[in-house]
Amino acid sequence: MENAKKRIALLLTFLMVVTFFAGCGKKVEQTQSAANTEKKESKAQPEEKEQVKLKFSCWDYETSGYDKEIIETFKKMNPDIGIEVLDIAAKEYADKLTVMLAGGEAIDVFYAKDPSSFAGMVLKNQIMPIDELVAKDNLNLEPYGSMMEKLKIDGKLYGLPYRSDYWLLFYNKDLFDQAKIAYPTNDWTWNDFKETSKKLTSGEGNNKIYGSYIQTWASAYFLMGLQKGAGNMVEGSYSMLKDGLELLCDIQLKDKSAADYATNKSMGAHYRGIFEKGNVGMLYMGTWFINALVKDKQDGKHNINWGIVQMPVWEGSNDATIGLTTPVVINSKTKHKDAAWKLAKFIGGKEGAKILAKNLLIPGYMDEEVMKIFNENPDFPKEGQDALKTNNIYLEWPAHKLSGLLGKMVDEEIQMVATGNKTVDAAIADMEKRRKEIMEQNK
């Protein structure tokens, strides 16, 4: 009996061992099977594409908001392209970018902020011509209008217009209503501007209201000459500036319906704060001010009711204004040409334009869909839509290697006139003389 019990115990032990090892075998099989499955699945998946890293440079990226929206939208639509943004303060942008490019900084795509630096970078072979890329993609250039021509040097195209701003006349409806004066219209002349500026001016001290404000930029003083379409500031005759300079001298120094140049300069006055303070009736300024006015009102910085019309013109002249285009360009030394072109096309194309229009900024690309977005913005003054239809827009300065030097010279002469230290005729004669000298020295 005892032996029988031992045999039964041995048998049970044997069965337990067999069962244990059988279980282990299944687990091993299952593990191997799972590993094989993972291996097969791994082989079935496409290899992950390596992300191209681009470096993009602009100004005020964080504070403006719209460039950030453009870049973030692009990244979502193109996950295979990563973007490092170099955000430079606006007032330092041109100088810093010039130094960085000269130092070989690997910036792939960037904005060219002004015509003189744009032309200089083209001459230094720092910007890639894009004619071949445009032709390869059969890119439709019609939505860019005449501004596209401004980006050509020696017949080659060096960028896409990202923004195309031009000057308008902004006015304070509240001050016009208080003075019982009709609002400006799109067919105003400079004489209308001058006479209305006088009528709006009233009060003294803290209650002083000026009919207009003239920003201390040289362009605010020479735009009346460029409106005539008689030539540009590099090659045209400076005699075209005569009646415009005389008009502004009358307004600031004789009628005193606008604060004078010297006062504005010494106070470091800026058009944005001056106009939003609510004691200036009219201000001619670029379309970029629309976005600022709307944003500042939303932020509670002002509560004025404002409108816009086209720039006043000389009697008998067609509508005309001055403007500038900001191109998005590609570094000629980029190692990622296709990705850089893809980004430049997005920023300077329809997608970028729709984001700018939503923010009430004038994009370089403009078609009916983009214009509709702009006009449907509830913060945009509805009666101001026709102000955006100016037909003749002349560049403040052409893309020329001497634009920077000539611009400094013209600014110095205008300061002499605006402060009453030189007559208009004498300043124009000196501009012609000094231009000749600058051109001789930089042949």
Tab-separated table of C-alpha atoms in Angstrom:
chain	number	residue	atom	x	y	z
A	1	MET	CA	0.000	0.000	0.000
A	2	GLU	CA	2.808	2.318	0.955
A	3	ASN	CA	4.557	1.607	-2.351
A	4	ALA	CA	1.395	2.365	-4.278
A	5	LYS	CA	1.173	5.820	-2.631
A	6	LYS	CA	4.800	6.548	-3.559
A	7	ARG	CA	4.174	5.589	-7.185
A	8	ILE	CA	1.106	7.851	-7.354
A	9	ALA	CA	3.096	10.751	-5.846
A	10	LEU	CA	5.926	10.274	-8.347
A	11	LEU	CA	3.423	10.152	-11.198
A	12	LEU	CA	1.796	13.423	-10.091
A	13	THR	CA	5.191	15.127	-9.786
A	14	PHE	CA	6.103	13.935	-13.281
A	15	LEU	CA	2.861	15.296	-14.718
A	16	MET	CA	3.418	18.697	-13.041
A	17	VAL	CA	6.920	18.971	-14.480
A	18	VAL	CA	5.702	18.034	-17.960
A	19	THR	CA	2.886	20.584	-17.726
A	20	PHE	CA	5.304	23.312	-16.549
A	21	PHE	CA	7.713	22.794	-19.419
A	22	ALA	CA	4.879	22.523	-21.898
A	23	GLY	CA	3.620	25.932	-20.680
A	24	CYS	CA	7.079	27.446	-20.977
A	25	GLY	CA	7.291	26.151	-24.504
A	26	LYS	CA	4.032	27.847	-25.438
A	27	LYS	CA	5.202	31.112	-23.923
A	28	VAL	CA	8.426	30.943	-25.897
A	29	GLU	CA	6.479	30.188	-29.046
A	30	GLN	CA	4.089	33.069	-28.348
A	31	THR	CA	7.007	35.447	-27.664
A	32	GLN	CA	8.777	34.403	-30.838
A	33	SER	CA	5.537	34.706	-32.772
A	34	ALA	CA	4.932	38.205	-31.411
A	35	ALA	CA	8.511	39.176	-32.232
A	36	ASN	CA	8.117	37.873	-35.771
A	37	THR	CA	4.854	39.774	-36.159
A	38	GLU	CA	6.458	42.993	-34.940
A	39	LYS	CA	9.356	42.384	-37.308
A	40	LYS	CA	6.976	41.878	-40.224
A	41	GLU	CA	4.935	44.934	-39.279
A	42	SER	CA	8.129	46.924	-38.914
A	43	LYS	CA	9.202	45.891	-42.386
A	44	ALA	CA	5.747	46.787	-43.764
A	45	GLN	CA	5.947	50.390	-42.489
A	46	PRO	CA	7.591	52.974	-44.784
A	47	GLU	CA	10.880	54.390	-43.580
A	48	GLU	CA	10.424	57.687	-41.747
A	49	LYS	CA	11.584	60.581	-43.930
A	50	GLU	CA	14.317	62.725	-42.432
A	51	GLN	CA	13.082	66.246	-41.675
A	52	VAL	CA	14.721	69.108	-43.541
A	53	LYS	CA	15.709	71.939	-41.206
A	54	LEU	CA	15.349	75.471	-42.557
A	55	LYS	CA	16.435	78.711	-40.932
A	56	PHE	CA	14.063	81.640	-41.535
A	57	SER	CA	14.720	85.266	-40.582
A	58	CYS	CA	12.193	88.058	-40.065
A	59	TRP	CA	11.515	90.897	-37.634
A	60	ASP	CA	9.133	91.179	-34.676
A	61	TYR	CA	8.024	87.572	-35.077
A	62	GLU	CA	6.641	87.188	-31.566
A	63	THR	CA	5.066	90.640	-31.261
A	64	SER	CA	3.385	90.838	-34.678
A	65	GLY	CA	1.703	87.446	-34.477
A	66	TYR	CA	0.851	87.093	-38.185
A	67	ASP	CA	4.284	85.813	-39.237
A	68	LYS	CA	4.102	83.250	-36.475
A	69	GLU	CA	0.703	82.128	-37.739
A	70	ILE	CA	2.082	81.786	-41.269
A	71	ILE	CA	5.045	79.696	-40.140
A	72	GLU	CA	2.997	77.494	-37.796
A	73	THR	CA	0.445	76.846	-40.552
A	74	PHE	CA	3.212	75.926	-42.979
A	75	LYS	CA	4.771	73.516	-40.472
A	76	LYS	CA	1.456	71.721	-39.960
A	77	MET	CA	1.020	71.325	-43.696
A	78	ASN	CA	4.646	70.282	-44.234
A	79	PRO	CA	5.761	68.069	-41.332
A	80	ASP	CA	8.859	67.041	-43.296
A	81	ILE	CA	10.211	70.589	-43.035
A	82	GLY	CA	11.319	72.010	-39.699
A	83	ILE	CA	11.869	75.749	-39.282
A	84	GLU	CA	14.134	77.636	-36.911
A	85	VAL	CA	13.069	81.290	-36.720
A	86	LEU	CA	15.608	84.089	-36.238
A	87	ASP	CA	13.539	86.905	-34.743
A	88	ILE	CA	15.319	90.278	-35.026
A	89	ALA	CA	14.049	93.642	-33.758
A	90	ALA	CA	12.653	95.688	-36.663
A	91	LYS	CA	14.970	98.672	-36.226
A	92	GLU	CA	18.055	96.434	-36.179
A	93	TYR	CA	16.922	94.009	-38.840
A	94	ALA	CA	18.649	95.336	-41.977
A	95	ASP	CA	22.038	95.860	-40.308
A	96	LYS	CA	22.041	92.572	-38.392
A	97	LEU	CA	20.921	90.551	-41.401
A	98	THR	CA	23.663	92.097	-43.543
A	99	VAL	CA	26.301	91.159	-40.967
A	100	MET	CA	24.930	87.634	-40.513
A	101	LEU	CA	24.841	86.913	-44.251
A	102	ALA	CA	28.342	88.331	-44.704
A	103	GLY	CA	29.503	86.060	-41.894
A	104	GLY	CA	28.123	82.990	-43.648
A	105	GLU	CA	25.129	82.429	-41.355
A	106	ALA	CA	23.112	79.591	-42.883
A	107	ILE	CA	19.826	81.470	-43.257
A	108	ASP	CA	17.752	79.791	-45.966
A	109	VAL	CA	14.777	82.149	-46.356
A	110	PHE	CA	14.377	85.748	-45.198
A	111	TYR	CA	12.621	89.064	-45.770
A	112	ALA	CA	14.492	91.925	-47.447
A	113	LYS	CA	13.309	94.921	-45.449
A	114	ASP	CA	14.145	97.846	-47.714
A	115	PRO	CA	15.048	98.430	-51.393
A	116	SER	CA	18.643	99.489	-50.809
A	117	SER	CA	19.557	96.446	-48.705
A	118	PHE	CA	17.675	94.199	-51.164
A	119	ALA	CA	19.666	95.571	-54.100
A	120	GLY	CA	22.907	95.348	-52.124
A	121	MET	CA	22.318	91.700	-51.240
A	122	VAL	CA	21.552	90.863	-54.870
A	123	LEU	CA	24.802	92.507	-55.949
A	124	LYS	CA	26.670	90.477	-53.302
A	125	ASN	CA	25.104	87.299	-54.650
A	126	GLN	CA	23.344	86.656	-51.333
A	127	ILE	CA	19.899	86.246	-52.912
A	128	MET	CA	19.023	83.511	-55.380
A	129	PRO	CA	17.241	84.385	-58.657
A	130	ILE	CA	13.991	82.420	-58.811
A	131	ASP	CA	13.066	82.584	-62.509
A	132	GLU	CA	13.893	78.906	-63.001
A	133	LEU	CA	11.804	77.856	-59.982
A	134	VAL	CA	8.861	80.002	-61.097
A	135	ALA	CA	9.002	78.506	-64.596
A	136	LYS	CA	9.329	74.928	-63.288
A	137	ASP	CA	6.160	75.313	-61.184
A	138	ASN	CA	4.407	77.403	-63.838
A	139	LEU	CA	3.637	79.873	-61.044
A	140	ASN	CA	0.918	82.399	-61.890
A	141	LEU	CA	2.390	85.861	-61.270
A	142	GLU	CA	-0.716	87.901	-62.141
A	143	PRO	CA	-1.972	88.212	-58.530
A	144	TYR	CA	1.221	90.108	-57.673
A	145	GLY	CA	0.461	92.905	-60.153
A	146	SER	CA	3.088	95.463	-61.044
A	147	MET	CA	5.003	94.977	-57.778
A	148	MET	CA	6.588	91.845	-59.219
A	149	GLU	CA	8.517	94.006	-61.666
A	150	LYS	CA	10.073	95.922	-58.770
A	151	LEU	CA	11.869	92.763	-57.663
A	152	LYS	CA	13.715	92.313	-60.939
A	153	ILE	CA	17.328	93.385	-61.291
A	154	ASP	CA	19.032	93.083	-64.675
A	155	GLY	CA	16.008	91.116	-65.912
A	156	LYS	CA	16.161	88.471	-63.189
A	157	LEU	CA	13.519	87.956	-60.503
A	158	TYR	CA	14.892	87.790	-56.952
A	159	GLY	CA	11.882	87.146	-54.730
A	160	LEU	CA	8.123	87.078	-54.286
A	161	PRO	CA	6.267	90.090	-52.864
A	162	TYR	CA	5.304	89.134	-49.310
A	163	ARG	CA	3.735	92.476	-48.405
A	164	SER	CA	2.906	95.473	-50.596
A	165	ASP	CA	2.145	98.544	-48.526
A	166	TYR	CA	1.227	101.959	-49.835
A	167	TRP	CA	0.215	105.294	-48.391
A	168	LEU	CA	-3.352	106.383	-47.611
A	169	LEU	CA	-4.951	109.323	-45.827
A	170	PHE	CA	-6.246	108.429	-42.363
A	171	TYR	CA	-8.665	110.811	-40.662
A	172	ASN	CA	-10.310	111.193	-37.269
A	173	LYS	CA	-14.087	111.169	-37.820
A	174	ASP	CA	-14.768	112.547	-34.348
A	175	LEU	CA	-12.784	115.733	-35.005
A	176	PHE	CA	-14.420	116.234	-38.390
A	177	ASP	CA	-17.853	115.800	-36.776
A	178	GLN	CA	-17.039	118.274	-33.994
A	179	ALA	CA	-15.888	120.854	-36.559
A	180	LYS	CA	-18.889	120.084	-38.801
A	181	ILE	CA	-16.604	119.481	-41.767
A	182	ALA	CA	-17.326	116.860	-44.452
A	183	TYR	CA	-15.061	113.814	-44.412
A	184	PRO	CA	-12.237	113.596	-46.999
A	185	THR	CA	-13.029	111.807	-50.255
A	186	ASN	CA	-11.045	109.699	-52.699
A	187	ASP	CA	-10.826	112.584	-55.179
A	188	TRP	CA	-9.262	115.135	-52.839
A	189	THR	CA	-6.473	117.400	-54.025
A	190	TRP	CA	-3.542	118.647	-51.953
A	191	ASN	CA	-5.227	122.032	-51.796
A	192	ASP	CA	-8.265	120.356	-50.168
A	193	PHE	CA	-5.905	118.794	-47.637
A	194	LYS	CA	-4.207	122.097	-46.857
A	195	GLU	CA	-7.427	124.111	-46.471
A	196	THR	CA	-9.136	121.445	-44.351
A	197	SER	CA	-6.079	121.184	-42.124
A	198	LYS	CA	-6.455	124.897	-41.371
A	199	LYS	CA	-10.185	124.573	-40.620
A	200	LEU	CA	-9.655	121.691	-38.207
A	201	THR	CA	-6.931	123.443	-36.224
A	202	SER	CA	-8.096	125.023	-32.955
A	203	GLY	CA	-7.340	125.479	-29.253
A	204	GLU	CA	-4.161	125.996	-27.260
A	205	GLY	CA	-1.996	124.068	-24.841
A	206	ASN	CA	-3.444	120.721	-23.813
A	207	ASN	CA	-6.595	121.471	-25.819
A	208	LYS	CA	-4.678	122.085	-29.035
A	209	ILE	CA	-6.071	120.280	-32.056
A	210	TYR	CA	-3.967	120.109	-35.209
A	211	GLY	CA	-5.567	119.620	-38.586
A	212	SER	CA	-2.813	117.240	-39.665
A	213	TYR	CA	0.414	115.559	-38.632
A	214	ILE	CA	3.464	115.152	-40.864
A	215	GLN	CA	5.753	112.289	-39.850
A	216	THR	CA	9.436	113.286	-39.856
A	217	TRP	CA	10.397	110.691	-42.458
A	218	ALA	CA	11.827	112.055	-45.704
A	219	SER	CA	9.282	109.998	-47.650
A	220	ALA	CA	6.451	112.011	-46.048
A	221	TYR	CA	7.988	115.091	-47.671
A	222	PHE	CA	8.892	113.770	-51.120
A	223	LEU	CA	5.876	111.569	-51.862
A	224	MET	CA	3.977	114.472	-53.492
A	225	GLY	CA	6.730	114.674	-56.083
A	226	LEU	CA	6.765	110.934	-56.800
A	227	GLN	CA	2.984	110.952	-57.247
A	228	LYS	CA	3.519	112.800	-60.529
A	229	GLY	CA	5.134	109.734	-62.072
A	230	ALA	CA	7.986	111.925	-63.335
A	231	GLY	CA	10.782	109.585	-62.270
A	232	ASN	CA	12.250	107.881	-59.232
A	233	MET	CA	14.410	109.260	-56.428
A	234	VAL	CA	17.624	107.809	-57.881
A	235	GLU	CA	17.436	109.060	-61.458
A	236	GLY	CA	14.493	111.493	-61.650
A	237	SER	CA	14.833	115.268	-61.482
A	238	TYR	CA	14.493	116.559	-57.915
A	239	SER	CA	12.599	119.560	-59.258
A	240	MET	CA	9.518	117.312	-59.049
A	241	LEU	CA	9.687	117.793	-55.238
A	242	LYS	CA	9.347	121.596	-55.338
A	243	ASP	CA	5.577	122.171	-54.945
A	244	GLY	CA	5.217	119.366	-52.382
A	245	LEU	CA	7.955	120.815	-50.170
A	246	GLU	CA	6.458	124.288	-50.503
A	247	LEU	CA	3.022	122.958	-49.536
A	248	LEU	CA	4.337	121.313	-46.371
A	249	CYS	CA	6.344	124.404	-45.421
A	250	ASP	CA	3.107	126.403	-45.676
A	251	ILE	CA	1.197	123.913	-43.509
A	252	GLN	CA	3.865	123.596	-40.795
A	253	LEU	CA	5.636	126.967	-40.740
A	254	LYS	CA	3.069	129.441	-42.102
A	255	ASP	CA	-0.456	128.097	-41.374
A	256	LYS	CA	0.760	126.153	-38.349
A	257	SER	CA	-2.028	123.650	-38.897
A	258	ALA	CA	0.462	120.851	-38.172
A	259	ALA	CA	3.213	120.743	-35.557
A	260	ASP	CA	6.520	121.803	-37.113
A	261	TYR	CA	9.309	119.416	-38.041
A	262	ALA	CA	11.784	120.600	-35.401
A	263	THR	CA	9.267	120.138	-32.582
A	264	ASN	CA	8.274	116.689	-33.776
A	265	LYS	CA	11.904	115.650	-34.159
A	266	SER	CA	13.011	116.959	-30.771
A	267	MET	CA	10.108	115.242	-29.022
A	268	GLY	CA	10.774	111.975	-30.822
A	269	ALA	CA	7.117	112.073	-31.812
A	270	HIS	CA	5.667	109.037	-33.530
A	271	TYR	CA	2.596	109.092	-35.743
A	272	ARG	CA	0.935	106.138	-34.008
A	273	GLY	CA	0.745	107.669	-30.547
A	274	ILE	CA	0.037	111.148	-31.933
A	275	PHE	CA	-2.951	110.075	-34.035
A	276	GLU	CA	-4.344	107.706	-31.412
A	277	LYS	CA	-4.208	110.484	-28.822
A	278	GLY	CA	-7.145	111.987	-30.713
A	279	ASN	CA	-6.017	115.573	-31.294
A	280	VAL	CA	-4.916	115.265	-34.939
A	281	GLY	CA	-7.459	115.415	-37.750
A	282	MET	CA	-5.512	113.846	-40.625
A	283	LEU	CA	-2.415	111.754	-41.119
A	284	TYR	CA	-1.085	110.259	-44.341
A	285	MET	CA	0.636	106.975	-43.618
A	286	GLY	CA	1.176	103.451	-44.962
A	287	THR	CA	-1.439	100.713	-45.034
A	288	TRP	CA	0.429	98.976	-42.202
A	289	PHE	CA	-1.194	101.507	-39.852
A	290	ILE	CA	-4.619	99.867	-40.403
A	291	ASN	CA	-3.536	96.782	-38.482
A	292	ALA	CA	-2.037	98.906	-35.680
A	293	LEU	CA	-5.159	101.055	-35.295
A	294	VAL	CA	-7.411	98.006	-35.046
A	295	LYS	CA	-5.122	96.159	-32.647
A	296	ASP	CA	-4.633	99.181	-30.388
A	297	LYS	CA	-8.364	99.818	-30.211
A	298	GLN	CA	-8.984	96.184	-29.284
A	299	ASP	CA	-6.335	96.563	-26.567
A	300	GLY	CA	-8.063	99.660	-25.210
A	301	LYS	CA	-5.246	102.047	-26.205
A	302	HIS	CA	-7.569	104.451	-28.037
A	303	ASN	CA	-11.211	104.920	-28.826
A	304	ILE	CA	-11.206	107.155	-31.864
A	305	ASN	CA	-13.416	106.578	-34.886
A	306	TRP	CA	-11.275	106.644	-37.977
A	307	GLY	CA	-11.617	106.361	-41.726
A	308	ILE	CA	-9.355	106.116	-44.773
A	309	VAL	CA	-9.363	107.512	-48.297
A	310	GLN	CA	-6.879	107.512	-51.139
A	311	MET	CA	-3.989	109.956	-50.986
A	312	PRO	CA	-4.777	113.501	-52.163
A	313	VAL	CA	-3.255	114.313	-55.569
A	314	TRP	CA	-2.347	117.407	-57.517
A	315	GLU	CA	-5.161	119.112	-59.418
A	316	GLY	CA	-5.912	117.269	-62.681
A	317	SER	CA	-3.816	114.200	-61.768
A	318	ASN	CA	-4.971	110.596	-61.630
A	319	ASP	CA	-5.031	108.677	-58.347
A	320	ALA	CA	-1.514	107.877	-57.243
A	321	THR	CA	0.476	107.084	-54.133
A	322	ILE	CA	3.834	105.718	-53.115
A	323	GLY	CA	4.562	102.366	-51.597
A	324	LEU	CA	7.051	99.634	-51.035
A	325	THR	CA	7.096	95.917	-51.328
A	326	THR	CA	8.722	93.524	-48.887
A	327	PRO	CA	9.992	90.447	-50.713
A	328	VAL	CA	10.545	86.994	-49.301
A	329	VAL	CA	13.807	85.742	-50.749
A	330	ILE	CA	16.051	82.664	-50.764
A	331	ASN	CA	19.704	82.680	-49.753
A	332	SER	CA	21.808	81.798	-52.787
A	333	LYS	CA	23.895	79.533	-50.515
A	334	THR	CA	21.034	77.475	-49.131
A	335	LYS	CA	21.623	73.734	-49.032
A	336	HIS	CA	17.890	73.059	-49.128
A	337	LYS	CA	16.777	74.767	-52.321
A	338	ASP	CA	13.523	72.826	-52.834
A	339	ALA	CA	12.352	73.175	-49.239
A	340	ALA	CA	13.317	76.853	-49.181
A	341	TRP	CA	11.342	77.488	-52.358
A	342	LYS	CA	8.368	75.659	-50.880
A	343	LEU	CA	8.472	77.936	-47.825
A	344	ALA	CA	8.961	81.112	-49.883
A	345	LYS	CA	6.035	80.181	-52.133
A	346	PHE	CA	3.831	79.612	-49.105
A	347	ILE	CA	4.735	82.894	-47.386
A	348	GLY	CA	4.503	84.940	-50.590
A	349	GLY	CA	1.598	82.986	-52.052
A	350	LYS	CA	-2.106	82.689	-51.488
A	351	GLU	CA	-1.936	80.902	-48.117
A	352	GLY	CA	0.319	83.544	-46.603
A	353	ALA	CA	-1.798	86.293	-48.188
A	354	LYS	CA	-4.990	84.985	-46.588
A	355	ILE	CA	-3.402	85.150	-43.136
A	356	LEU	CA	-2.146	88.695	-43.760
A	357	ALA	CA	-5.574	89.791	-45.040
A	358	LYS	CA	-7.191	88.367	-41.915
A	359	ASN	CA	-4.862	90.644	-39.954
A	360	LEU	CA	-5.712	93.662	-42.172
A	361	LEU	CA	-2.285	93.812	-43.794
A	362	ILE	CA	-1.853	94.240	-47.543
A	363	PRO	CA	-0.220	91.123	-48.993
A	364	GLY	CA	1.848	91.064	-52.149
A	365	TYR	CA	-0.463	88.371	-53.546
A	366	MET	CA	-3.984	89.706	-54.061
A	367	ASP	CA	-6.971	88.068	-55.748
A	368	GLU	CA	-10.731	88.257	-55.159
A	369	GLU	CA	-10.695	85.652	-52.385
A	370	VAL	CA	-7.948	87.451	-50.478
A	371	MET	CA	-9.607	90.856	-50.953
A	372	LYS	CA	-12.898	89.407	-49.702
A	373	ILE	CA	-11.215	88.260	-46.462
A	374	PHE	CA	-9.824	91.765	-46.011
A	375	ASN	CA	-13.116	93.548	-46.639
A	376	GLU	CA	-15.164	91.190	-44.467
A	377	ASN	CA	-13.108	91.962	-41.367
A	378	PRO	CA	-15.609	93.716	-39.026
A	379	ASP	CA	-12.888	96.092	-37.797
A	380	PHE	CA	-12.165	97.444	-41.263
A	381	PRO	CA	-14.099	100.664	-42.112
A	382	LYS	CA	-16.533	99.635	-44.835
A	383	GLU	CA	-16.526	103.002	-46.559
A	384	GLY	CA	-12.758	102.649	-46.835
A	385	GLN	CA	-12.763	99.791	-49.335
A	386	ASP	CA	-12.287	102.093	-52.333
A	387	ALA	CA	-9.217	103.596	-50.680
A	388	LEU	CA	-7.421	100.322	-51.391
A	389	LYS	CA	-8.040	100.594	-55.124
A	390	THR	CA	-5.328	103.113	-55.976
A	391	ASN	CA	-4.144	102.371	-59.506
A	392	ASN	CA	-0.739	104.052	-59.582
A	393	ILE	CA	1.752	103.091	-56.887
A	394	TYR	CA	5.306	104.396	-57.195
A	395	LEU	CA	8.177	102.957	-55.185
A	396	GLU	CA	9.595	105.166	-52.431
A	397	TRP	CA	13.060	104.076	-53.507
A	398	PRO	CA	13.956	101.722	-56.353
A	399	ALA	CA	16.075	98.619	-55.809
A	400	HIS	CA	19.353	100.381	-56.581
A	401	LYS	CA	22.765	100.072	-54.954
A	402	LEU	CA	22.877	103.817	-54.235
A	403	SER	CA	19.378	104.097	-52.748
A	404	GLY	CA	20.778	104.058	-49.216
A	405	LEU	CA	23.383	106.800	-49.782
A	406	LEU	CA	21.016	108.974	-51.794
A	407	GLY	CA	18.278	108.487	-49.221
A	408	LYS	CA	20.532	109.838	-46.473
A	409	MET	CA	21.468	112.841	-48.607
A	410	VAL	CA	17.835	113.643	-49.500
A	411	ASP	CA	16.826	113.339	-45.847
A	412	GLU	CA	19.497	115.875	-44.822
A	413	GLU	CA	18.340	118.395	-47.433
A	414	ILE	CA	14.672	117.968	-46.505
A	415	GLN	CA	15.510	118.579	-42.839
A	416	MET	CA	17.128	121.889	-43.817
A	417	VAL	CA	13.980	122.926	-45.699
A	418	ALA	CA	11.497	121.721	-43.076
A	419	THR	CA	13.298	123.611	-40.307
A	420	GLY	CA	13.420	126.820	-42.332
A	421	ASN	CA	17.209	126.758	-42.698
A	422	LYS	CA	17.271	126.484	-46.482
A	423	THR	CA	14.882	127.486	-49.252
A	424	VAL	CA	13.202	124.818	-51.327
A	425	ASP	CA	15.021	125.934	-54.471
A	426	ALA	CA	18.417	125.899	-52.752
A	427	ALA	CA	17.802	122.425	-51.316
A	428	ILE	CA	16.779	121.024	-54.700
A	429	ALA	CA	19.884	122.512	-56.325
A	430	ASP	CA	22.053	120.978	-53.606
A	431	MET	CA	20.345	117.594	-53.986
A	432	GLU	CA	21.216	117.543	-57.689
A	433	LYS	CA	24.807	118.551	-56.976
A	434	ARG	CA	25.296	116.030	-54.188
A	435	ARG	CA	23.696	113.206	-56.200
A	436	LYS	CA	26.207	113.791	-58.974
A	437	GLU	CA	29.049	113.611	-56.459
A	438	ILE	CA	27.723	110.394	-54.898
A	439	MET	CA	27.385	108.746	-58.287
A	440	GLU	CA	30.892	109.814	-59.313
A	441	GLN	CA	32.349	108.412	-56.095
A	442	ASN	CA	30.545	105.078	-56.477
A	443	LYS	CA	31.036	104.261	-60.146
